[in-house]
Short mmCIF file of C-alpha atoms in Angstrom, two decimals:
data_model
loop_
_atom_site.label_atom_id
_atom_site.label_comp_id
_atom_site.label_asym_id
_atom_site.label_seq_id
_atom_site.Cartn_x
_atom_site.Cartn_y
_atom_site.Cartn_z
CA MET A 1 127.93 -57.35 197.07
CA VAL A 2 130.04 -56.45 200.11
CA SER A 3 131.45 -59.46 201.91
CA LEU A 4 132.70 -58.87 205.44
CA PRO A 5 134.97 -61.95 205.40
CA PHE A 6 136.76 -60.34 202.45
CA TYR A 7 137.33 -57.17 204.44
CA TYR A 8 138.26 -59.10 207.54
CA SER A 9 141.13 -60.62 205.59
CA ILE A 10 142.29 -57.13 204.68
CA VAL A 11 142.31 -55.88 208.27
CA GLY A 12 143.74 -59.07 209.73
CA CYS A 13 140.64 -60.40 211.46
CA SER A 14 141.01 -64.10 212.32
CA GLU A 15 138.78 -66.95 211.16
CA ARG A 16 138.04 -67.66 214.82
CA ASP A 17 136.49 -64.19 215.11
CA LEU A 18 134.14 -65.11 212.33
CA ASN A 19 133.23 -68.44 213.87
CA ASN A 20 132.47 -66.78 217.19
CA SER A 21 129.87 -64.52 215.58
CA SER A 22 126.34 -65.54 216.47
CA MET A 23 123.96 -66.90 213.91
CA LYS A 24 121.44 -64.48 212.48
CA LEU A 25 118.56 -63.55 214.74
CA ASN A 26 115.38 -65.51 214.05
CA ASN A 27 113.01 -63.13 215.77
CA TYR A 28 110.96 -62.60 212.64
CA LYS A 29 110.49 -66.14 211.30
CA ARG A 30 107.47 -66.63 209.13
CA ASN A 31 104.64 -68.68 210.58
CA SER A 32 104.56 -71.51 208.05
CA THR A 33 100.99 -72.45 208.92
CA MET A 34 99.64 -69.12 207.70
CA THR A 35 99.01 -68.26 204.08
CA SER A 36 100.55 -65.06 202.75
CA THR A 37 97.08 -63.49 202.61
CA GLN A 38 96.35 -64.41 206.22
CA GLN A 39 99.76 -63.18 207.30
CA ARG A 40 99.30 -59.89 205.50
CA ALA A 41 95.86 -59.37 207.06
CA ALA A 42 97.15 -60.23 210.54
CA LEU A 43 100.13 -57.93 210.08
CA GLN A 44 97.91 -55.05 209.00
CA ARG A 45 95.64 -55.50 212.01
CA GLN A 46 98.65 -55.45 214.32
CA ILE A 47 100.25 -52.40 212.77
CA TRP A 48 97.03 -50.36 212.88
CA GLN A 49 96.57 -51.44 216.50
CA ILE A 50 100.03 -50.07 217.28
CA ALA A 51 99.29 -46.85 215.43
CA ASN A 52 96.14 -46.29 217.49
CA ASP A 53 97.18 -47.60 220.91
CA VAL A 54 100.54 -45.88 221.17
CA ARG A 55 99.56 -42.44 219.97
CA GLY A 56 97.34 -41.81 222.98
CA ALA A 57 95.94 -38.28 222.83
CA VAL A 58 98.06 -37.34 219.80
CA ASP A 59 96.04 -36.85 216.63
CA GLY A 60 96.52 -39.78 214.25
CA TRP A 61 97.43 -37.50 211.36
CA ASP A 62 100.17 -35.85 213.44
CA PHE A 63 101.38 -39.17 214.81
CA LYS A 64 101.66 -40.96 211.47
CA GLN A 65 105.28 -39.88 210.96
CA TYR A 66 106.44 -41.79 214.03
CA VAL A 67 104.84 -45.07 213.00
CA LEU A 68 105.79 -44.72 209.34
CA GLY A 69 109.28 -43.49 210.28
CA SER A 70 109.83 -46.43 212.66
CA LEU A 71 108.74 -48.88 210.00
CA PHE A 72 111.12 -47.26 207.53
CA TYR A 73 113.98 -47.26 210.09
CA ARG A 74 113.49 -50.98 210.68
CA PHE A 75 113.36 -51.72 206.95
CA ILE A 76 116.56 -49.91 205.99
CA SER A 77 118.34 -51.42 209.01
CA GLU A 78 117.43 -54.98 208.04
CA ASN A 79 118.00 -54.27 204.37
CA PHE A 80 121.46 -52.90 205.11
CA ALA A 81 122.38 -55.73 207.49
CA SER A 82 121.25 -58.30 204.94
CA TYR A 83 123.37 -56.64 202.29
CA ILE A 84 126.50 -56.60 204.49
CA GLU A 85 126.04 -60.21 205.59
CA GLY A 86 125.83 -61.28 201.96
CA GLY A 87 123.92 -64.47 202.75
CA ASP A 88 126.64 -65.74 205.12
CA ASP A 89 124.86 -67.27 208.12
CA SER A 90 128.02 -67.04 210.21
CA ILE A 91 127.71 -63.26 210.27
CA ASN A 92 125.28 -61.27 212.38
CA TYR A 93 125.95 -57.63 211.58
CA ALA A 94 123.87 -56.44 214.54
CA GLU A 95 126.28 -58.13 216.98
CA LEU A 96 129.49 -56.79 215.47
CA SER A 97 131.46 -53.89 216.90
CA ASP A 98 131.45 -50.52 215.18
CA GLU A 99 135.22 -50.54 215.54
CA ILE A 100 135.78 -53.19 212.88
CA ILE A 101 134.17 -51.07 210.15
CA THR A 102 136.90 -49.83 207.83
CA PRO A 103 136.65 -46.78 205.54
CA GLU A 104 136.69 -49.20 202.59
CA ILE A 105 133.66 -51.08 203.88
CA LYS A 106 131.77 -47.87 204.47
CA ASP A 107 132.67 -46.34 201.11
CA ASP A 108 131.72 -49.42 199.14
CA ALA A 109 128.40 -49.82 200.99
CA ILE A 110 127.37 -46.20 200.45
CA LYS A 111 128.15 -46.42 196.75
CA THR A 112 125.90 -49.46 196.50
CA LYS A 113 123.10 -48.85 199.02
CA GLY A 114 123.26 -45.07 199.17
CA TYR A 115 123.71 -44.82 202.95
CA PHE A 116 125.54 -46.43 205.87
CA ILE A 117 124.38 -47.72 209.26
CA TYR A 118 126.81 -48.88 211.94
CA PRO A 119 125.87 -52.03 213.91
CA SER A 120 125.14 -50.00 217.05
CA GLN A 121 122.75 -47.80 215.05
CA LEU A 122 120.59 -50.63 213.73
CA PHE A 123 116.90 -50.65 214.58
CA ALA A 124 117.16 -54.04 216.33
CA ASN A 125 119.80 -52.78 218.76
CA ILE A 126 118.00 -49.53 219.56
CA ALA A 127 114.59 -51.20 219.94
CA LYS A 128 116.02 -53.93 222.20
CA ASP A 129 116.98 -51.50 224.98
CA ALA A 130 114.45 -48.77 224.20
CA ASN A 131 112.53 -49.09 227.49
CA ASN A 132 115.69 -48.56 229.53
CA ASN A 133 117.28 -45.79 227.49
CA ASP A 134 116.90 -42.41 229.21
CA SER A 135 118.32 -40.63 226.15
CA LEU A 136 116.33 -42.54 223.55
CA ASN A 137 114.94 -39.45 221.83
CA THR A 138 118.31 -37.76 221.41
CA ASP A 139 120.00 -41.04 220.44
CA LEU A 140 117.47 -41.54 217.67
CA ALA A 141 117.92 -37.98 216.45
CA ALA A 142 121.70 -38.51 216.31
CA ILE A 143 121.33 -41.82 214.45
CA PHE A 144 118.98 -40.36 211.85
CA ALA A 145 121.33 -37.41 211.32
CA ALA A 146 124.26 -39.81 210.92
CA ILE A 147 122.46 -41.97 208.37
CA GLU A 148 121.59 -38.92 206.28
CA ALA A 149 125.11 -37.49 206.66
CA SER A 150 126.67 -40.78 205.52
CA ALA A 151 125.52 -40.01 201.96
CA SER A 152 127.12 -36.56 201.89
CA GLY A 153 129.35 -36.21 198.85
CA TYR A 154 127.98 -39.36 197.19
CA ASP A 155 125.58 -39.74 194.27
CA SER A 156 122.82 -40.66 196.70
CA GLU A 157 123.10 -37.47 198.76
CA ASP A 158 119.95 -35.83 197.40
CA ASP A 159 117.95 -39.05 197.74
CA ILE A 160 118.89 -39.54 201.41
CA LYS A 161 119.01 -35.93 202.65
CA GLY A 162 116.12 -35.03 204.95
CA LEU A 163 114.49 -38.48 204.91
CA PHE A 164 113.94 -38.38 208.67
CA ALA A 165 113.10 -34.68 208.84
CA ASP A 166 109.51 -35.36 209.93
CA PHE A 167 110.53 -37.94 212.57
CA ASP A 168 111.05 -35.22 215.17
CA THR A 169 111.99 -37.04 218.37
CA THR A 170 112.03 -33.79 220.37
CA SER A 171 108.51 -32.71 219.41
CA ASN A 172 106.02 -31.90 222.16
CA ARG A 173 103.51 -34.01 220.22
CA LEU A 174 105.23 -36.97 221.85
CA GLY A 175 104.91 -35.57 225.37
CA HIS A 176 105.89 -32.55 227.43
CA THR A 177 108.78 -34.21 229.27
CA VAL A 178 111.75 -36.21 228.01
CA ALA A 179 110.46 -39.22 229.95
CA ASP A 180 107.07 -38.98 228.24
CA LYS A 181 108.71 -38.66 224.82
CA ASN A 182 110.95 -41.65 225.45
CA LYS A 183 108.06 -43.76 226.72
CA ARG A 184 106.03 -43.17 223.59
CA LEU A 185 109.00 -43.62 221.25
CA ALA A 186 109.92 -46.88 222.98
CA ALA A 187 106.35 -48.13 222.61
CA VAL A 188 106.38 -47.41 218.87
CA LEU A 189 109.77 -49.07 218.38
CA LYS A 190 108.77 -52.12 220.41
CA GLY A 191 105.50 -52.41 218.52
CA VAL A 192 107.18 -52.23 215.12
CA ALA A 193 109.91 -54.63 216.30
CA GLY A 194 107.24 -57.19 217.19
CA LEU A 195 105.75 -57.26 213.70
CA ASP A 196 106.43 -60.55 211.90
CA PHE A 197 107.87 -59.82 208.48
CA GLY A 198 109.56 -63.20 208.15
CA ASP A 199 113.09 -63.77 206.90
CA PHE A 200 114.48 -60.72 205.14
CA GLU A 201 115.50 -62.79 202.13
CA GLY A 202 111.96 -64.12 201.82
CA ASN A 203 108.79 -62.31 200.82
CA GLN A 204 109.02 -59.69 203.43
CA ILE A 205 110.10 -56.92 201.07
CA ASP A 206 106.56 -56.94 199.70
CA LEU A 207 105.20 -57.13 203.23
CA PHE A 208 107.21 -54.08 204.33
CA GLY A 209 105.98 -52.08 201.37
CA ASP A 210 102.41 -53.32 201.74
CA ALA A 211 102.39 -52.51 205.44
CA TYR A 212 103.65 -49.02 204.69
CA GLU A 213 101.00 -48.42 202.04
CA PHE A 214 98.36 -49.91 204.32
CA LEU A 215 99.26 -47.37 206.98
CA ILE A 216 99.32 -44.48 204.53
CA SER A 217 95.95 -45.45 203.08
CA ASN A 218 94.39 -45.73 206.54
CA TYR A 219 95.77 -42.37 207.59
CA ALA A 220 94.50 -40.90 204.32
CA ALA A 221 91.04 -42.40 204.83
CA ASN A 222 90.87 -40.95 208.34
CA ALA A 223 92.32 -37.58 207.41
CA GLY A 224 89.52 -36.44 205.13
CA LYS A 225 90.45 -34.12 202.29
CA SER A 226 94.08 -33.72 203.33
CA GLY A 227 94.63 -37.45 203.09
CA GLY A 228 93.25 -37.75 199.58
CA GLU A 229 95.64 -35.06 198.39
CA PHE A 230 98.67 -37.28 198.73
CA PHE A 231 97.45 -40.84 198.30
CA THR A 232 95.66 -42.46 195.37
CA PRO A 233 93.86 -45.67 196.40
CA GLN A 234 95.62 -48.78 195.11
CA HIS A 235 92.75 -49.98 192.94
CA VAL A 236 92.59 -46.65 191.10
CA SER A 237 96.40 -46.52 190.87
CA ARG A 238 96.35 -49.97 189.31
CA LEU A 239 94.02 -48.83 186.53
CA ILE A 240 95.98 -45.65 185.86
CA ALA A 241 99.31 -47.51 185.70
CA ARG A 242 97.89 -50.09 183.32
CA LEU A 243 96.46 -47.41 181.04
CA ALA A 244 99.80 -45.57 180.87
CA MET A 245 101.79 -48.76 180.26
CA HIS A 246 99.30 -50.45 177.93
CA GLY A 247 100.80 -52.12 174.88
CA GLN A 248 104.38 -51.25 175.78
CA THR A 249 106.75 -54.15 176.33
CA SER A 250 109.27 -51.75 177.81
CA VAL A 251 109.41 -48.08 178.79
CA ASN A 252 112.45 -45.93 179.40
CA LYS A 253 111.03 -44.51 182.64
CA ILE A 254 107.80 -43.55 184.36
CA TYR A 255 106.96 -40.10 185.72
CA ASP A 256 104.40 -38.55 188.07
CA PRO A 257 104.49 -34.73 188.14
CA ALA A 258 102.41 -34.59 191.35
CA CYS A 259 103.56 -37.82 192.94
CA GLY A 260 102.22 -37.52 196.51
CA SER A 261 103.45 -40.55 198.44
CA GLY A 262 104.44 -42.35 195.24
CA SER A 263 101.52 -44.78 195.13
CA LEU A 264 100.94 -44.37 191.38
CA LEU A 265 104.59 -44.95 190.52
CA LEU A 266 104.73 -48.04 192.72
CA GLN A 267 101.71 -49.60 191.03
CA ALA A 268 103.73 -49.57 187.82
CA LYS A 269 106.45 -51.53 189.61
CA LYS A 270 104.02 -54.00 191.15
CA HIS A 271 102.29 -54.92 187.93
CA PHE A 272 105.21 -55.01 185.52
CA ASP A 273 108.51 -56.83 185.71
CA ALA A 274 111.38 -54.67 186.90
CA HIS A 275 113.22 -54.86 183.57
CA VAL A 276 110.27 -53.28 181.72
CA ILE A 277 110.95 -49.90 183.34
CA GLU A 278 114.52 -49.41 182.23
CA ASP A 279 115.69 -46.13 183.78
CA GLY A 280 113.50 -45.96 186.86
CA PHE A 281 110.90 -43.85 188.58
CA PHE A 282 110.65 -40.05 188.53
CA GLY A 283 108.38 -37.69 190.40
CA GLN A 284 107.96 -34.22 191.83
CA GLU A 285 106.01 -33.21 194.93
CA ILE A 286 105.33 -29.78 196.42
CA ASN A 287 104.63 -30.86 200.03
CA HIS A 288 107.80 -31.55 202.01
CA THR A 289 106.32 -34.20 204.30
CA THR A 290 104.74 -36.05 201.38
CA TYR A 291 107.98 -35.74 199.41
CA ASN A 292 109.73 -37.61 202.22
CA LEU A 293 106.97 -40.23 202.27
CA ALA A 294 107.47 -40.83 198.55
CA ARG A 295 111.23 -41.33 198.91
CA MET A 296 110.74 -43.68 201.87
CA ASN A 297 108.14 -45.57 199.88
CA MET A 298 110.64 -46.15 197.08
CA PHE A 299 113.18 -47.65 199.48
CA LEU A 300 110.52 -49.76 201.17
CA HIS A 301 109.59 -51.29 197.83
CA ASN A 302 113.25 -52.14 197.29
CA ILE A 303 113.86 -49.51 194.62
CA ASN A 304 117.48 -48.48 195.07
CA TYR A 305 118.47 -44.81 195.15
CA ASP A 306 119.94 -44.98 191.62
CA LYS A 307 116.58 -46.16 190.22
CA PHE A 308 114.40 -43.31 191.44
CA ASN A 309 114.53 -39.54 191.36
CA ILE A 310 111.94 -37.73 193.47
CA GLN A 311 112.28 -33.95 193.55
CA LEU A 312 110.76 -31.30 195.82
CA GLY A 313 109.11 -28.24 194.32
CA ASN A 314 106.20 -26.68 192.46
CA THR A 315 105.79 -28.63 189.23
CA LEU A 316 104.00 -25.83 187.40
CA THR A 317 106.39 -22.97 188.18
CA ASP A 318 109.62 -24.81 189.01
CA PRO A 319 109.59 -28.03 186.99
CA HIS A 320 112.41 -30.56 187.25
CA PHE A 321 113.51 -33.12 184.66
CA GLY A 322 113.36 -30.68 181.74
CA ASP A 323 116.75 -31.96 180.59
CA GLU A 324 115.62 -35.60 180.75
CA LYS A 325 114.52 -37.54 177.69
CA PRO A 326 110.72 -37.54 177.31
CA PHE A 327 108.95 -40.17 179.39
CA ASP A 328 107.33 -43.25 177.85
CA ALA A 329 104.77 -43.48 180.67
CA ILE A 330 103.23 -40.70 182.78
CA VAL A 331 100.74 -41.22 185.61
CA SER A 332 99.22 -38.47 187.71
CA ASN A 333 96.46 -37.54 190.13
CA PRO A 334 97.12 -33.78 190.47
CA PRO A 335 95.19 -31.62 192.95
CA TYR A 336 91.77 -30.68 191.63
CA SER A 337 91.11 -27.06 190.65
CA VAL A 338 94.02 -25.72 192.69
CA LYS A 339 94.95 -22.05 192.28
CA TRP A 340 98.18 -21.13 190.50
CA VAL A 341 99.96 -17.98 189.30
CA GLY A 342 98.77 -18.38 185.70
CA SER A 343 98.51 -15.13 183.75
CA ASP A 344 99.97 -13.14 186.65
CA ASP A 345 103.34 -14.42 185.42
CA PRO A 346 103.70 -13.09 181.85
CA THR A 347 106.61 -15.43 181.13
CA LEU A 348 104.47 -18.56 181.40
CA ILE A 349 102.66 -18.00 178.11
CA ASN A 350 106.07 -18.43 176.41
CA ASP A 351 106.87 -21.58 178.40
CA ASP A 352 107.38 -24.55 176.05
CA ARG A 353 104.78 -26.50 178.02
CA PHE A 354 101.96 -23.98 177.63
CA ALA A 355 102.82 -21.90 174.55
CA PRO A 356 101.55 -24.42 171.93
CA ALA A 357 97.99 -24.17 173.32
CA GLY A 358 98.14 -20.36 173.03
CA VAL A 359 96.42 -19.87 176.38
CA LEU A 360 97.07 -20.56 180.06
CA ALA A 361 94.81 -22.51 182.39
CA PRO A 362 92.68 -20.18 184.56
CA LYS A 363 94.37 -18.87 187.71
CA SER A 364 91.63 -20.40 189.84
CA LYS A 365 91.79 -23.82 188.15
CA ALA A 366 95.23 -25.23 187.31
CA ASP A 367 93.93 -28.61 186.10
CA PHE A 368 94.83 -28.08 182.45
CA ALA A 369 98.23 -26.66 183.41
CA PHE A 370 99.08 -30.11 184.81
CA VAL A 371 97.66 -31.75 181.66
CA LEU A 372 99.78 -29.59 179.34
CA HIS A 373 102.83 -30.15 181.53
CA ALA A 374 102.38 -33.92 181.25
CA LEU A 375 101.84 -33.72 177.50
CA HIS A 376 105.08 -31.77 177.06
CA TYR A 377 107.05 -34.42 178.98
CA LEU A 378 105.47 -37.34 177.06
CA SER A 379 107.52 -39.24 174.49
CA GLY A 380 106.30 -40.06 170.98
CA LYS A 381 105.64 -43.70 171.92
CA GLY A 382 104.15 -43.09 175.35
CA ARG A 383 100.88 -42.49 177.12
CA ALA A 384 99.84 -40.26 180.00
CA ALA A 385 96.93 -41.26 182.25
CA ILE A 386 95.74 -38.34 184.38
CA VAL A 387 92.94 -38.12 186.94
CA CYS A 388 90.90 -34.98 186.19
CA PHE A 389 88.08 -32.98 187.72
CA PRO A 390 84.99 -33.41 185.47
CA GLY A 391 84.40 -29.66 185.04
CA ILE A 392 87.43 -29.17 182.81
CA PHE A 393 85.80 -31.24 180.08
CA TYR A 394 82.83 -28.94 179.47
CA ARG A 395 83.60 -25.44 180.83
CA GLY A 396 84.19 -22.59 178.39
CA GLY A 397 86.86 -19.90 178.16
CA ALA A 398 90.52 -20.87 178.32
CA GLU A 399 89.69 -24.48 179.17
CA LYS A 400 87.66 -24.86 175.96
CA LYS A 401 90.60 -23.46 173.95
CA ILE A 402 92.96 -25.97 175.54
CA ARG A 403 90.53 -28.83 174.77
CA GLN A 404 90.40 -27.64 171.16
CA TYR A 405 94.21 -27.67 170.99
CA LEU A 406 94.34 -31.21 172.38
CA VAL A 407 91.63 -32.53 170.04
CA ASP A 408 92.82 -30.76 166.87
CA ASN A 409 96.32 -32.13 167.41
CA ASN A 410 94.94 -35.63 168.05
CA TYR A 411 96.39 -36.04 171.55
CA VAL A 412 93.22 -37.25 173.34
CA GLU A 413 92.96 -41.03 173.13
CA THR A 414 90.31 -41.76 175.77
CA VAL A 415 88.21 -40.08 178.44
CA ILE A 416 86.90 -42.40 181.16
CA SER A 417 84.32 -41.42 183.74
CA LEU A 418 84.66 -43.35 187.02
CA ALA A 419 82.20 -44.11 189.79
CA PRO A 420 81.71 -41.63 192.64
CA ASN A 421 83.33 -42.02 196.06
CA LEU A 422 86.44 -43.91 194.93
CA PHE A 423 88.88 -41.43 196.46
CA TYR A 424 89.57 -40.35 200.04
CA GLY A 425 88.20 -36.96 200.99
CA THR A 426 85.89 -36.48 198.02
CA THR A 427 82.75 -38.18 196.75
CA ILE A 428 82.89 -36.70 193.24
CA ALA A 429 82.99 -38.99 190.21
CA VAL A 430 86.32 -38.09 188.60
CA ASN A 431 87.53 -38.76 185.05
CA ILE A 432 90.72 -40.24 183.66
CA LEU A 433 92.19 -38.48 180.63
CA VAL A 434 94.48 -40.65 178.49
CA LEU A 435 96.86 -38.70 176.23
CA SER A 436 98.88 -40.23 173.40
CA LYS A 437 101.19 -38.95 170.70
CA HIS A 438 100.96 -42.10 168.57
CA LYS A 439 97.26 -42.59 167.85
CA THR A 440 96.48 -44.65 164.75
CA ASP A 441 93.30 -42.69 163.90
CA THR A 442 91.69 -39.37 164.77
CA ASN A 443 88.82 -40.74 166.85
CA THR A 444 88.48 -40.11 170.58
CA GLN A 445 87.11 -42.87 172.81
CA PHE A 446 84.68 -42.22 175.65
CA ILE A 447 84.02 -44.84 178.35
CA ASP A 448 81.33 -44.57 181.01
CA ALA A 449 82.68 -46.68 183.88
CA SER A 450 80.51 -45.03 186.50
CA GLY A 451 77.81 -47.69 186.65
CA GLU A 452 77.47 -50.50 189.17
CA ALA A 453 79.13 -52.92 186.74
CA PHE A 454 82.42 -51.11 187.42
CA PHE A 455 82.64 -50.86 191.20
CA LYS A 456 81.75 -52.54 194.46
CA LYS A 457 80.01 -50.67 197.25
CA GLU A 458 81.79 -50.72 200.60
CA THR A 459 81.13 -48.99 203.92
CA ASN A 460 83.15 -45.80 203.43
CA ASN A 461 84.34 -45.83 199.83
CA ASN A 462 83.51 -47.61 196.61
CA VAL A 463 86.26 -49.83 195.21
CA MET A 464 87.17 -51.23 191.81
CA LEU A 465 87.97 -54.93 191.84
CA ASP A 466 90.32 -56.61 189.36
CA ALA A 467 87.32 -57.72 187.27
CA HIS A 468 86.17 -54.10 186.95
CA ILE A 469 89.63 -52.98 185.86
CA GLU A 470 89.87 -55.81 183.33
CA ARG A 471 86.51 -54.78 181.85
CA ILE A 472 87.72 -51.19 181.38
CA MET A 473 91.06 -52.30 179.93
CA ALA A 474 89.37 -54.62 177.43
CA MET A 475 87.29 -51.74 176.07
CA PHE A 476 90.28 -49.39 176.07
CA ASP A 477 92.28 -51.94 174.09
CA SER A 478 89.62 -52.78 171.49
CA LYS A 479 88.15 -49.28 171.02
CA ASP A 480 84.90 -51.03 170.09
CA ASP A 481 81.59 -49.33 170.73
CA VAL A 482 79.57 -50.82 173.58
CA GLU A 483 75.99 -49.62 173.88
CA HIS A 484 75.51 -47.28 176.87
CA VAL A 485 79.17 -47.79 177.93
CA ALA A 486 81.77 -46.99 175.25
CA LYS A 487 81.81 -44.88 172.10
CA SER A 488 84.52 -43.80 169.65
CA VAL A 489 83.74 -40.34 168.28
CA THR A 490 85.12 -38.53 165.25
CA VAL A 491 86.92 -35.22 165.56
CA GLU A 492 84.18 -33.64 163.42
CA LYS A 493 81.53 -34.74 165.93
CA ILE A 494 83.52 -33.27 168.82
CA GLU A 495 84.00 -30.02 166.90
CA GLU A 496 80.23 -29.85 166.26
CA ASN A 497 79.74 -30.32 169.98
CA ASP A 498 81.87 -27.24 170.75
CA TYR A 499 84.83 -29.40 171.87
CA ASN A 500 82.91 -30.78 174.84
CA LEU A 501 84.75 -33.86 176.12
CA SER A 502 82.27 -34.98 178.77
CA VAL A 503 81.59 -38.70 178.53
CA SER A 504 77.86 -38.13 179.04
CA SER A 505 77.76 -36.04 175.85
CA TYR A 506 78.61 -39.09 173.73
CA VAL A 507 77.62 -42.17 175.74
CA ALA A 508 73.88 -42.30 176.33
CA PRO A 509 72.97 -43.92 179.65
CA LYS A 510 70.65 -46.88 179.60
CA ASP A 511 67.04 -45.89 180.23
CA THR A 512 66.15 -47.86 183.35
CA ARG A 513 62.77 -46.22 183.79
CA GLU A 514 59.76 -48.53 183.80
CA LYS A 515 58.03 -48.61 180.43
CA ILE A 516 54.36 -47.64 180.59
CA ASP A 517 51.64 -49.07 178.32
CA ILE A 518 49.46 -45.98 177.76
CA THR A 519 46.55 -47.94 176.20
CA ARG A 520 46.40 -50.34 179.12
CA LEU A 521 46.77 -47.48 181.60
CA ASN A 522 43.86 -45.60 180.00
CA ALA A 523 41.70 -48.72 180.18
CA GLU A 524 42.57 -49.16 183.86
CA LEU A 525 41.76 -45.49 184.51
CA LYS A 526 38.34 -45.87 182.83
CA THR A 527 37.57 -48.89 184.96
CA THR A 528 38.73 -47.09 188.10
CA VAL A 529 36.66 -43.98 187.27
CA ALA A 530 33.59 -46.14 186.65
CA LYS A 531 34.06 -47.82 190.00
CA ILE A 532 34.41 -44.44 191.71
CA ASP A 533 31.24 -43.18 189.99
CA GLN A 534 29.35 -46.29 191.10
CA LEU A 535 30.67 -45.89 194.65
CA ARG A 536 29.54 -42.28 194.75
CA ALA A 537 26.09 -43.29 193.48
CA ASP A 538 25.83 -45.97 196.15
CA ILE A 539 26.87 -43.50 198.86
CA ASP A 540 24.32 -40.94 197.59
CA ALA A 541 21.57 -43.56 197.72
CA ILE A 542 22.46 -44.55 201.28
CA VAL A 543 22.51 -40.90 202.39
CA ALA A 544 19.10 -40.26 200.73
CA GLU A 545 17.64 -43.32 202.45
CA ILE A 546 18.93 -42.17 205.86
CA GLU A 547 17.57 -38.65 205.40
CA GLY A 548 14.18 -40.05 204.25
CA SER A 549 13.86 -42.22 207.34
CA LYS A 550 14.46 -39.18 209.62
CA SER A 551 11.60 -37.29 208.07
#
């Protein structure tokens, strides 16, 4: 931990200088009368209000980077200031002069935190005078560039580089004049500055991360298909993380080959003690903006740069981490049925990831390419839990051959069908494929978790509550058969069924149709027919009587 008093003694700063420093700002004190749940709900309402009010005519999807970026800027500023102050209430880093920062202080801080922020560059100081700063947009651009440049030549360089690339303060999305840009930027900064995260040393680390994920999830929900491509809802992420980590008291590291904004990786952190994941969090993402979101998300959940490694690139054709030890836990929600180069690249069939199956995933449907990639990176003690499009479990051709490879080599532990409308941008009922290299038998488990006992209906999307997740995990753990819900099937049965891995092929749904008593129904029909015949006879008699009276 850096201690400024220690460095002051080196540079000859007097004790009186320390005593003259103001006490830490208390702008963000927690309201002690509110519960953490109430505070979180209030905070989320405020932050979404800012996101909507400030953006004006700018599309919410385009504007998200400015709100998310401002939140991230505030977090790393307060995180860094708290680190420098070292718990000494006599120090307020925001009020110190940049001039007292020595090369030693800077070097030590970058080695520990991964970046450096001068007092004048802190969020609090920029936000304070934002309304009166005619060069706010260019000042922010310079600060962001300086923060990224501070890591140059250090181990953290790749983790910090380009973090603010999408926070373009000169973009015409903010306005057509400098004054318009500055006005909107100031409004965002002021709004984020007014959010009550409490004392930095308190719970607010969770609040920062939760607020960030709340924003991302709301943007995803309002962005349609594009939003669902980079964010997995927390309740689904929770189930996937628990499946991948199940039964392991510790894992070397956790990996997501299509990590999006990092939500799946972070669920592993939230639900397991930090020491369980020994070497950190790894991921790869093809979209540059989402790649930056994932790295920011790591910092916001207080995962230091040396505990995560998020890489940019195409996982299928340019995979990273090939030199790493296999991963004990893999989680993934890859894009459904995306196109890839496949057989157009003749070298891929000899790739260690795909060669064992003897066939490549179809060019128009890369789903099984992601599955085989994950399997290759999985350790002998680990599990991979992968969200999959249902079609890959029953279609023929290359996909059938890959299923046969997976089943014959005993890699498929469980296939779980989920309820429809759980994800943003799609209403389809997806499946989770659980792969393992340490199965104790050759059976494959199938779980039908698509019924109303496994989700709660809400206005826009269905959700899985903790009780639903616990129900699925209990069945996954026991492998017991549950009528109409869970079934363990022998490899011979799957082979007889042409290697079909659809849950519906093995778990018969409960017949909810009304049972009909045919004998009773026939009796009722006879009675009804007799009544109709009598009615017709009565009508005929009345008609005959009327006609007779006319004559």
